[in-house]
């Protein structure tokens, strides 16, 4: 029995040891030492940082381009605002100067006529019953007043205050128009450097056309021939190459019919409006020249006649009659503002020449995409001429029919002037 128990113990002990060792091995495999959590999270941070850095590096050029574009746009807008401020200042200056020169016309006209009539009255009184020292005093006073009136008339006829005032009124209106164009440009679209150059050229052209000072820069009030006013810069040559109209195809609002219509409008403007204002301008210029010479000549003759009052009745008649006639001439010239009428004709003729150049400039542009929209351009032309679109097209048809019938259009293109 003892040997049997010993043998059983020998055979039973190995399995227990092997099972316990296998359990330990399994437990060791299952419950082995855990790795720290930071080992698994470490690779994630560099990956995320690399992605962020890559995105940042990709965004930097875009931000630089955007900032560069914004800075250039802001510079252009700042320049336009500076020009806008200068234009508004010019407008105010021309308004003030225009009012001042209109006052010149009123005050000088009243003063010269009062001096002339006073001198004529003294000459008449001296001829009636003046003797001795009273006669000498009246003659001397009359002569001095006539000479004073002659000198003042020479200055007034040279500068033509009514014409100066009209120049300043036109300049103020055109600067106001330019100011509105700049404001619309800033409100409706992003301006470019080319816009800044164009606006600067327009402002400088206005300064040249309507100068503020009198000495050294005043416009000639009595030119040899009538010439229309020019207040716009010279047009740049446009390219004739580009997209042309193909049949009845419409591009950017332009069509072949619209181009023909604009050409017919130009013909009417040239034949009727421009020719009429050139004729009226030459007539006003001749009348103004005659009146400007007649006034000082008459007061000079009256001054000489008043010096010989008392030696015969003829001298008194010359002194009084010439003085009265000089007063009438001065009142007609400056009270009727003949110089202002002449300047108005210059401005109207310039308006039609500008319209003609604008239409021709659009038609010369070969690239239709670079032109102004055709429908918008047609509406602007109609508004400038004081017509509706239907009236404008009807006028173009009348102009086209003259080529076939040989007749002339019986109306002016503009219904405003």
GROMACS .gro file of C-alpha atoms in nm:
model
  417
    1UNK     CA    1   0.000   0.000   0.000
    2UNK     CA    2   0.275   0.234   0.088
    3UNK     CA    3   0.445   0.169  -0.242
    4UNK     CA    4   0.117   0.214  -0.426
    5UNK     CA    5   0.050   0.553  -0.260
    6UNK     CA    6   0.401   0.663  -0.332
    7UNK     CA    7   0.360   0.575  -0.697
    8UNK     CA    8   0.029   0.759  -0.715
    9UNK     CA    9   0.187   1.065  -0.562
   10UNK     CA   10   0.467   1.049  -0.814
   11UNK     CA   11   0.224   1.023  -1.105
   12UNK     CA   12  -0.016   1.284  -0.971
   13UNK     CA   13   0.231   1.560  -0.884
   14UNK     CA   14   0.357   1.639  -1.233
   15UNK     CA   15   0.015   1.713  -1.377
   16UNK     CA   16  -0.061   1.957  -1.096
   17UNK     CA   17   0.268   2.137  -1.145
   18UNK     CA   18   0.219   2.151  -1.520
   19UNK     CA   19  -0.133   2.282  -1.488
   20UNK     CA   20  -0.031   2.548  -1.240
   21UNK     CA   21   0.256   2.653  -1.464
   22UNK     CA   22   0.026   2.670  -1.768
   23UNK     CA   23  -0.221   2.880  -1.570
   24UNK     CA   24   0.061   3.112  -1.471
   25UNK     CA   25   0.173   3.130  -1.832
   26UNK     CA   26  -0.179   3.211  -1.947
   27UNK     CA   27  -0.224   3.466  -1.673
   28UNK     CA   28   0.111   3.613  -1.758
   29UNK     CA   29   0.012   3.637  -2.121
   30UNK     CA   30  -0.325   3.793  -2.039
   31UNK     CA   31  -0.223   4.014  -1.752
   32UNK     CA   32   0.107   4.127  -1.893
   33UNK     CA   33   0.243   4.481  -1.822
   34UNK     CA   34   0.038   4.753  -1.996
   35UNK     CA   35   0.208   5.016  -2.209
   36UNK     CA   36   0.164   5.377  -2.100
   37UNK     CA   37  -0.112   5.567  -2.273
   38UNK     CA   38   0.113   5.850  -2.384
   39UNK     CA   39   0.294   5.611  -2.615
   40UNK     CA   40  -0.020   5.579  -2.827
   41UNK     CA   41  -0.108   5.953  -2.824
   42UNK     CA   42   0.242   6.077  -2.910
   43UNK     CA   43   0.223   6.004  -3.285
   44UNK     CA   44  -0.115   6.179  -3.315
   45UNK     CA   45   0.010   6.525  -3.208
   46UNK     CA   46   0.289   6.556  -3.464
   47UNK     CA   47   0.049   6.445  -3.739
   48UNK     CA   48  -0.210   6.706  -3.641
   49UNK     CA   49   0.056   6.977  -3.606
   50UNK     CA   50   0.202   6.891  -3.944
   51UNK     CA   51  -0.140   6.915  -4.105
   52UNK     CA   52  -0.209   7.254  -3.943
   53UNK     CA   53   0.133   7.383  -4.045
   54UNK     CA   54   0.075   7.262  -4.401
   55UNK     CA   55  -0.263   7.437  -4.416
   56UNK     CA   56  -0.112   7.755  -4.273
   57UNK     CA   57   0.169   7.746  -4.527
   58UNK     CA   58  -0.085   7.699  -4.803
   59UNK     CA   59  -0.295   7.993  -4.683
   60UNK     CA   60  -0.008   8.241  -4.647
   61UNK     CA   61   0.030   8.323  -5.020
   62UNK     CA   62  -0.346   8.367  -5.057
   63UNK     CA   63  -0.356   8.605  -4.764
   64UNK     CA   64  -0.059   8.793  -4.907
   65UNK     CA   65  -0.230   8.825  -5.247
   66UNK     CA   66  -0.553   8.938  -5.085
   67UNK     CA   67  -0.373   9.191  -4.868
   68UNK     CA   68  -0.178   9.322  -5.171
   69UNK     CA   69  -0.497   9.360  -5.374
   70UNK     CA   70  -0.677   9.529  -5.087
   71UNK     CA   71  -0.388   9.767  -5.031
   72UNK     CA   72  -0.376   9.864  -5.400
   73UNK     CA   73  -0.753   9.915  -5.407
   74UNK     CA   74  -0.738  10.124  -5.093
   75UNK     CA   75  -0.463  10.341  -5.246
   76UNK     CA   76  -0.671  10.398  -5.560
   77UNK     CA   77  -0.979  10.482  -5.355
   78UNK     CA   78  -0.776  10.720  -5.138
   79UNK     CA   79  -0.648  10.893  -5.451
   80UNK     CA   80  -1.001  10.927  -5.586
   81UNK     CA   81  -1.123  11.071  -5.258
   82UNK     CA   82  -0.840  11.324  -5.269
   83UNK     CA   83  -0.938  11.422  -5.624
   84UNK     CA   84  -1.302  11.436  -5.516
   85UNK     CA   85  -1.213  11.681  -5.241
   86UNK     CA   86  -1.017  11.897  -5.487
   87UNK     CA   87  -1.307  11.893  -5.735
   88UNK     CA   88  -1.555  11.999  -5.467
   89UNK     CA   89  -1.318  12.280  -5.366
   90UNK     CA   90  -1.290  12.394  -5.730
   91UNK     CA   91  -1.667  12.395  -5.759
   92UNK     CA   92  -1.703  12.622  -5.458
   93UNK     CA   93  -1.430  12.855  -5.582
   94UNK     CA   94  -1.594  12.896  -5.923
   95UNK     CA   95  -1.932  12.962  -5.762
   96UNK     CA   96  -1.787  13.236  -5.542
   97UNK     CA   97  -1.586  13.394  -5.823
   98UNK     CA   98  -1.888  13.380  -6.053
   99UNK     CA   99  -2.101  13.568  -5.803
  100UNK     CA  100  -1.825  13.824  -5.756
  101UNK     CA  101  -1.790  13.890  -6.129
  102UNK     CA  102  -2.164  13.911  -6.174
  103UNK     CA  103  -2.157  14.185  -5.908
  104UNK     CA  104  -1.882  14.355  -6.106
  105UNK     CA  105  -2.107  14.371  -6.409
  106UNK     CA  106  -2.398  14.518  -6.212
  107UNK     CA  107  -2.194  14.772  -6.016
  108UNK     CA  108  -1.975  14.887  -6.304
  109UNK     CA  109  -2.273  14.924  -6.537
  110UNK     CA  110  -2.462  15.139  -6.285
  111UNK     CA  111  -2.157  15.348  -6.203
  112UNK     CA  112  -2.054  15.415  -6.563
  113UNK     CA  113  -2.404  15.507  -6.672
  114UNK     CA  114  -2.444  15.740  -6.374
  115UNK     CA  115  -2.111  15.909  -6.449
  116UNK     CA  116  -2.196  15.946  -6.820
  117UNK     CA  117  -2.541  16.093  -6.758
  118UNK     CA  118  -2.403  16.330  -6.493
  119UNK     CA  119  -2.139  16.453  -6.735
  120UNK     CA  120  -2.400  16.505  -7.009
  121UNK     CA  121  -2.619  16.700  -6.767
  122UNK     CA  122  -2.331  16.928  -6.666
  123UNK     CA  123  -2.245  16.992  -7.030
  124UNK     CA  124  -2.606  17.083  -7.101
  125UNK     CA  125  -2.629  17.318  -6.802
  126UNK     CA  126  -2.302  17.484  -6.902
  127UNK     CA  127  -2.433  17.545  -7.253
  128UNK     CA  128  -2.757  17.701  -7.126
  129UNK     CA  129  -2.639  17.978  -6.900
  130UNK     CA  130  -2.293  17.924  -6.768
  131UNK     CA  131  -2.051  18.220  -6.772
  132UNK     CA  132  -1.717  18.286  -6.610
  133UNK     CA  133  -1.602  18.054  -6.335
  134UNK     CA  134  -1.926  17.852  -6.315
  135UNK     CA  135  -1.893  17.773  -6.685
  136UNK     CA  136  -1.533  17.664  -6.636
  137UNK     CA  137  -1.628  17.446  -6.339
  138UNK     CA  138  -1.909  17.276  -6.528
  139UNK     CA  139  -1.694  17.222  -6.836
  140UNK     CA  140  -1.404  17.083  -6.634
  141UNK     CA  141  -1.627  16.853  -6.428
  142UNK     CA  142  -1.806  16.724  -6.737
  143UNK     CA  143  -1.480  16.660  -6.919
  144UNK     CA  144  -1.324  16.477  -6.625
  145UNK     CA  145  -1.632  16.260  -6.578
  146UNK     CA  146  -1.637  16.169  -6.946
  147UNK     CA  147  -1.270  16.072  -6.938
  148UNK     CA  148  -1.331  15.867  -6.624
  149UNK     CA  149  -1.622  15.691  -6.794
  150UNK     CA  150  -1.403  15.626  -7.099
  151UNK     CA  151  -1.130  15.462  -6.892
  152UNK     CA  152  -1.376  15.251  -6.695
  153UNK     CA  153  -1.549  15.144  -7.016
  154UNK     CA  154  -1.220  15.037  -7.170
  155UNK     CA  155  -1.147  14.813  -6.871
  156UNK     CA  156  -1.501  14.678  -6.852
  157UNK     CA  157  -1.518  14.602  -7.224
  158UNK     CA  158  -1.180  14.431  -7.207
  159UNK     CA  159  -1.269  14.187  -6.929
  160UNK     CA  160  -1.642  14.151  -7.011
  161UNK     CA  161  -1.773  14.076  -6.657
  162UNK     CA  162  -2.094  13.914  -6.783
  163UNK     CA  163  -1.890  13.671  -6.990
  164UNK     CA  164  -1.658  13.604  -6.696
  165UNK     CA  165  -1.957  13.524  -6.477
  166UNK     CA  166  -2.097  13.285  -6.739
  167UNK     CA  167  -1.760  13.110  -6.763
  168UNK     CA  168  -1.758  13.051  -6.389
  169UNK     CA  169  -2.117  12.926  -6.390
  170UNK     CA  170  -2.031  12.675  -6.663
  171UNK     CA  171  -1.717  12.569  -6.477
  172UNK     CA  172  -1.911  12.516  -6.153
  173UNK     CA  173  -2.169  12.305  -6.337
  174UNK     CA  174  -1.901  12.091  -6.506
  175UNK     CA  175  -1.708  12.041  -6.182
  176UNK     CA  176  -2.035  11.940  -6.015
  177UNK     CA  177  -2.091  11.689  -6.295
  178UNK     CA  178  -1.738  11.551  -6.250
  179UNK     CA  179  -1.796  11.520  -5.877
  180UNK     CA  180  -2.111  11.316  -5.938
  181UNK     CA  181  -1.921  11.088  -6.177
  182UNK     CA  182  -1.652  11.020  -5.916
  183UNK     CA  183  -1.910  10.948  -5.647
  184UNK     CA  184  -2.095  10.707  -5.877
  185UNK     CA  185  -1.766  10.536  -5.963
  186UNK     CA  186  -1.683  10.482  -5.597
  187UNK     CA  187  -2.033  10.355  -5.517
  188UNK     CA  188  -2.096  10.120  -5.811
  189UNK     CA  189  -1.764   9.951  -5.882
  190UNK     CA  190  -1.404   9.913  -5.777
  191UNK     CA  191  -1.199  10.194  -5.934
  192UNK     CA  192  -0.868  10.132  -6.109
  193UNK     CA  193  -0.553  10.335  -6.166
  194UNK     CA  194  -0.677  10.414  -6.517
  195UNK     CA  195  -0.986  10.573  -6.363
  196UNK     CA  196  -0.764  10.793  -6.147
  197UNK     CA  197  -0.568  10.907  -6.453
  198UNK     CA  198  -0.885  10.982  -6.649
  199UNK     CA  199  -1.036  11.184  -6.366
  200UNK     CA  200  -0.714  11.380  -6.321
  201UNK     CA  201  -0.704  11.462  -6.693
  202UNK     CA  202  -1.065  11.580  -6.685
  203UNK     CA  203  -1.001  11.806  -6.385
  204UNK     CA  204  -0.689  11.960  -6.540
  205UNK     CA  205  -0.872  12.014  -6.870
  206UNK     CA  206  -1.146  12.201  -6.683
  207UNK     CA  207  -0.885  12.416  -6.506
  208UNK     CA  208  -0.735  12.507  -6.843
  209UNK     CA  209  -1.072  12.577  -7.008
  210UNK     CA  210  -1.204  12.799  -6.728
  211UNK     CA  211  -0.914  12.976  -6.552
  212UNK     CA  212  -0.980  13.162  -6.229
  213UNK     CA  213  -0.725  13.449  -6.250
  214UNK     CA  214  -0.766  13.749  -6.480
  215UNK     CA  215  -0.409  13.860  -6.540
  216UNK     CA  216  -0.210  13.635  -6.771
  217UNK     CA  217  -0.465  13.354  -6.788
  218UNK     CA  218  -0.793  13.518  -6.891
  219UNK     CA  219  -0.955  13.385  -7.207
  220UNK     CA  220  -0.955  13.613  -7.510
  221UNK     CA  221  -1.292  13.786  -7.517
  222UNK     CA  222  -1.259  13.901  -7.880
  223UNK     CA  223  -1.099  13.619  -8.083
  224UNK     CA  224  -1.048  13.656  -8.457
  225UNK     CA  225  -1.299  13.379  -8.530
  226UNK     CA  226  -1.556  13.195  -8.324
  227UNK     CA  227  -1.428  12.878  -8.161
  228UNK     CA  228  -1.625  12.639  -7.942
  229UNK     CA  229  -1.528  12.579  -7.582
  230UNK     CA  230  -1.314  12.272  -7.508
  231UNK     CA  231  -1.322  12.142  -7.149
  232UNK     CA  232  -1.243  11.773  -7.205
  233UNK     CA  233  -0.906  11.599  -7.252
  234UNK     CA  234  -0.796  11.466  -7.587
  235UNK     CA  235  -0.933  11.124  -7.665
  236UNK     CA  236  -0.686  10.840  -7.675
  237UNK     CA  237  -0.665  10.640  -7.996
  238UNK     CA  238  -0.869  10.325  -7.961
  239UNK     CA  239  -0.786   9.997  -8.126
  240UNK     CA  240  -0.975   9.904  -8.439
  241UNK     CA  241  -0.890   9.541  -8.397
  242UNK     CA  242  -1.120   9.316  -8.209
  243UNK     CA  243  -1.462   9.164  -8.225
  244UNK     CA  244  -1.667   9.317  -8.503
  245UNK     CA  245  -2.041   9.299  -8.551
  246UNK     CA  246  -2.135   8.996  -8.752
  247UNK     CA  247  -2.465   9.043  -8.930
  248UNK     CA  248  -2.750   9.095  -8.685
  249UNK     CA  249  -2.567   8.943  -8.393
  250UNK     CA  250  -2.583   9.159  -8.081
  251UNK     CA  251  -2.291   9.188  -7.842
  252UNK     CA  252  -2.275   9.406  -7.531
  253UNK     CA  253  -2.598   9.576  -7.635
  254UNK     CA  254  -2.455   9.681  -7.974
  255UNK     CA  255  -2.601   9.590  -8.310
  256UNK     CA  256  -2.551   9.701  -8.666
  257UNK     CA  257  -2.877   9.897  -8.654
  258UNK     CA  258  -2.760  10.085  -8.344
  259UNK     CA  259  -2.431  10.182  -8.508
  260UNK     CA  260  -2.614  10.314  -8.814
  261UNK     CA  261  -2.849  10.506  -8.585
  262UNK     CA  262  -2.559  10.673  -8.403
  263UNK     CA  263  -2.396  10.772  -8.734
  264UNK     CA  264  -2.721  10.930  -8.852
  265UNK     CA  265  -2.748  11.125  -8.525
  266UNK     CA  266  -2.396  11.260  -8.576
  267UNK     CA  267  -2.492  11.384  -8.923
  268UNK     CA  268  -2.792  11.576  -8.787
  269UNK     CA  269  -2.582  11.729  -8.508
  270UNK     CA  270  -2.317  11.842  -8.755
  271UNK     CA  271  -2.556  11.980  -9.017
  272UNK     CA  272  -2.807  12.153  -8.792
  273UNK     CA  273  -2.697  12.215  -8.434
  274UNK     CA  274  -2.324  12.283  -8.470
  275UNK     CA  275  -2.365  12.497  -8.783
  276UNK     CA  276  -2.641  12.702  -8.621
  277UNK     CA  277  -2.444  12.774  -8.305
  278UNK     CA  278  -2.133  12.863  -8.503
  279UNK     CA  279  -2.340  13.113  -8.703
  280UNK     CA  280  -2.498  13.262  -8.390
  281UNK     CA  281  -2.161  13.273  -8.214
  282UNK     CA  282  -2.001  13.467  -8.498
  283UNK     CA  283  -2.296  13.708  -8.499
  284UNK     CA  284  -2.272  13.766  -8.123
  285UNK     CA  285  -1.897  13.816  -8.155
  286UNK     CA  286  -1.937  14.085  -8.423
  287UNK     CA  287  -2.206  14.268  -8.226
  288UNK     CA  288  -1.998  14.258  -7.910
  289UNK     CA  289  -1.692  14.394  -8.091
  290UNK     CA  290  -1.892  14.685  -8.237
  291UNK     CA  291  -2.046  14.773  -7.901
  292UNK     CA  292  -1.715  14.739  -7.715
  293UNK     CA  293  -1.552  14.989  -7.952
  294UNK     CA  294  -1.849  15.226  -7.980
  295UNK     CA  295  -1.891  15.295  -7.608
  296UNK     CA  296  -1.543  15.434  -7.532
  297UNK     CA  297  -1.533  15.620  -7.866
  298UNK     CA  298  -1.861  15.798  -7.788
  299UNK     CA  299  -1.756  15.896  -7.437
  300UNK     CA  300  -1.423  16.021  -7.573
  301UNK     CA  301  -1.602  16.236  -7.832
  302UNK     CA  302  -1.832  16.367  -7.559
  303UNK     CA  303  -1.532  16.453  -7.341
  304UNK     CA  304  -1.375  16.657  -7.624
  305UNK     CA  305  -1.708  16.828  -7.701
  306UNK     CA  306  -1.764  16.921  -7.336
  307UNK     CA  307  -1.425  17.091  -7.328
  308UNK     CA  308  -1.544  17.340  -7.594
  309UNK     CA  309  -1.888  17.413  -7.451
  310UNK     CA  310  -1.958  17.788  -7.451
  311UNK     CA  311  -1.772  17.863  -7.772
  312UNK     CA  312  -2.059  17.749  -7.990
  313UNK     CA  313  -2.380  17.551  -7.984
  314UNK     CA  314  -2.236  17.259  -8.183
  315UNK     CA  315  -1.994  17.158  -7.905
  316UNK     CA  316  -2.273  17.135  -7.650
  317UNK     CA  317  -2.485  16.925  -7.884
  318UNK     CA  318  -2.194  16.687  -7.947
  319UNK     CA  319  -2.117  16.656  -7.576
  320UNK     CA  320  -2.474  16.587  -7.467
  321UNK     CA  321  -2.576  16.368  -7.762
  322UNK     CA  322  -2.259  16.157  -7.758
  323UNK     CA  323  -2.290  16.107  -7.383
  324UNK     CA  324  -2.652  15.998  -7.406
  325UNK     CA  325  -2.573  15.761  -7.693
  326UNK     CA  326  -2.275  15.616  -7.503
  327UNK     CA  327  -2.499  15.548  -7.206
  328UNK     CA  328  -2.746  15.365  -7.429
  329UNK     CA  329  -2.472  15.157  -7.594
  330UNK     CA  330  -2.325  15.061  -7.257
  331UNK     CA  331  -2.666  14.965  -7.122
  332UNK     CA  332  -2.734  14.745  -7.426
  333UNK     CA  333  -2.392  14.577  -7.418
  334UNK     CA  334  -2.357  14.505  -7.049
  335UNK     CA  335  -2.719  14.526  -6.939
  336UNK     CA  336  -2.812  14.290  -7.224
  337UNK     CA  337  -2.503  14.080  -7.135
  338UNK     CA  338  -2.391  14.026  -7.493
  339UNK     CA  339  -2.066  13.874  -7.364
  340UNK     CA  340  -2.264  13.619  -7.165
  341UNK     CA  341  -2.465  13.529  -7.478
  342UNK     CA  342  -2.141  13.481  -7.673
  343UNK     CA  343  -2.004  13.251  -7.402
  344UNK     CA  344  -2.331  13.057  -7.396
  345UNK     CA  345  -2.298  12.991  -7.770
  346UNK     CA  346  -1.938  12.878  -7.718
  347UNK     CA  347  -2.049  12.637  -7.449
  348UNK     CA  348  -2.339  12.499  -7.655
  349UNK     CA  349  -2.116  12.444  -7.958
  350UNK     CA  350  -1.865  12.269  -7.733
  351UNK     CA  351  -2.141  12.047  -7.594
  352UNK     CA  352  -2.232  11.922  -7.941
  353UNK     CA  353  -1.867  11.872  -8.040
  354UNK     CA  354  -1.816  11.666  -7.724
  355UNK     CA  355  -2.123  11.458  -7.807
  356UNK     CA  356  -1.991  11.403  -8.159
  357UNK     CA  357  -1.647  11.298  -8.032
  358UNK     CA  358  -1.802  11.066  -7.774
  359UNK     CA  359  -2.015  10.882  -8.032
  360UNK     CA  360  -1.729  10.859  -8.280
  361UNK     CA  361  -1.497  10.731  -8.009
  362UNK     CA  362  -1.738  10.450  -7.920
  363UNK     CA  363  -1.785  10.352  -8.285
  364UNK     CA  364  -1.410  10.349  -8.349
  365UNK     CA  365  -1.355  10.093  -8.072
  366UNK     CA  366  -1.331   9.761  -8.252
  367UNK     CA  367  -1.364   9.541  -7.944
  368UNK     CA  368  -1.731   9.545  -7.852
  369UNK     CA  369  -1.659   9.423  -7.501
  370UNK     CA  370  -1.454   9.738  -7.431
  371UNK     CA  371  -1.737   9.967  -7.541
  372UNK     CA  372  -1.998  10.102  -7.308
  373UNK     CA  373  -2.318   9.899  -7.314
  374UNK     CA  374  -2.505   9.990  -7.633
  375UNK     CA  375  -2.851  10.025  -7.479
  376UNK     CA  376  -2.715  10.240  -7.196
  377UNK     CA  377  -2.518  10.453  -7.441
  378UNK     CA  378  -2.825  10.509  -7.658
  379UNK     CA  379  -3.024  10.620  -7.354
  380UNK     CA  380  -2.750  10.866  -7.252
  381UNK     CA  381  -2.743  11.019  -7.600
  382UNK     CA  382  -3.122  11.056  -7.596
  383UNK     CA  383  -3.113  11.226  -7.255
  384UNK     CA  384  -2.840  11.466  -7.364
  385UNK     CA  385  -3.049  11.568  -7.664
  386UNK     CA  386  -3.369  11.600  -7.460
  387UNK     CA  387  -3.544  11.318  -7.647
  388UNK     CA  388  -3.700  10.984  -7.569
  389UNK     CA  389  -3.563  10.666  -7.726
  390UNK     CA  390  -3.847  10.653  -7.977
  391UNK     CA  391  -3.790  11.017  -8.077
  392UNK     CA  392  -3.419  10.953  -8.115
  393UNK     CA  393  -3.479  10.655  -8.345
  394UNK     CA  394  -3.733  10.852  -8.544
  395UNK     CA  395  -3.477  11.131  -8.593
  396UNK     CA  396  -3.220  10.876  -8.711
  397UNK     CA  397  -3.472  10.739  -8.964
  398UNK     CA  398  -3.536  11.091  -9.097
  399UNK     CA  399  -3.163  11.144  -9.136
  400UNK     CA  400  -3.128  10.812  -9.319
  401UNK     CA  401  -3.413  10.900  -9.555
  402UNK     CA  402  -3.234  11.218  -9.665
  403UNK     CA  403  -2.972  11.004  -9.841
  404UNK     CA  404  -3.244  10.857 -10.061
  405UNK     CA  405  -3.474  11.159 -10.107
  406UNK     CA  406  -3.207  11.428 -10.116
  407UNK     CA  407  -3.399  11.641  -9.862
  408UNK     CA  408  -3.271  11.786  -9.536
  409UNK     CA  409  -3.391  11.721  -9.183
  410UNK     CA  410  -3.620  12.006  -9.080
  411UNK     CA  411  -3.545  11.988  -8.705
  412UNK     CA  412  -3.251  12.015  -8.472
  413UNK     CA  413  -3.108  11.712  -8.294
  414UNK     CA  414  -3.137  11.878  -7.953
  415UNK     CA  415  -3.463  11.988  -7.799
  416UNK     CA  416  -3.289  12.151  -7.503
  417UNK     CA  417  -3.100  12.438  -7.670
   0.00000   0.00000   0.00000
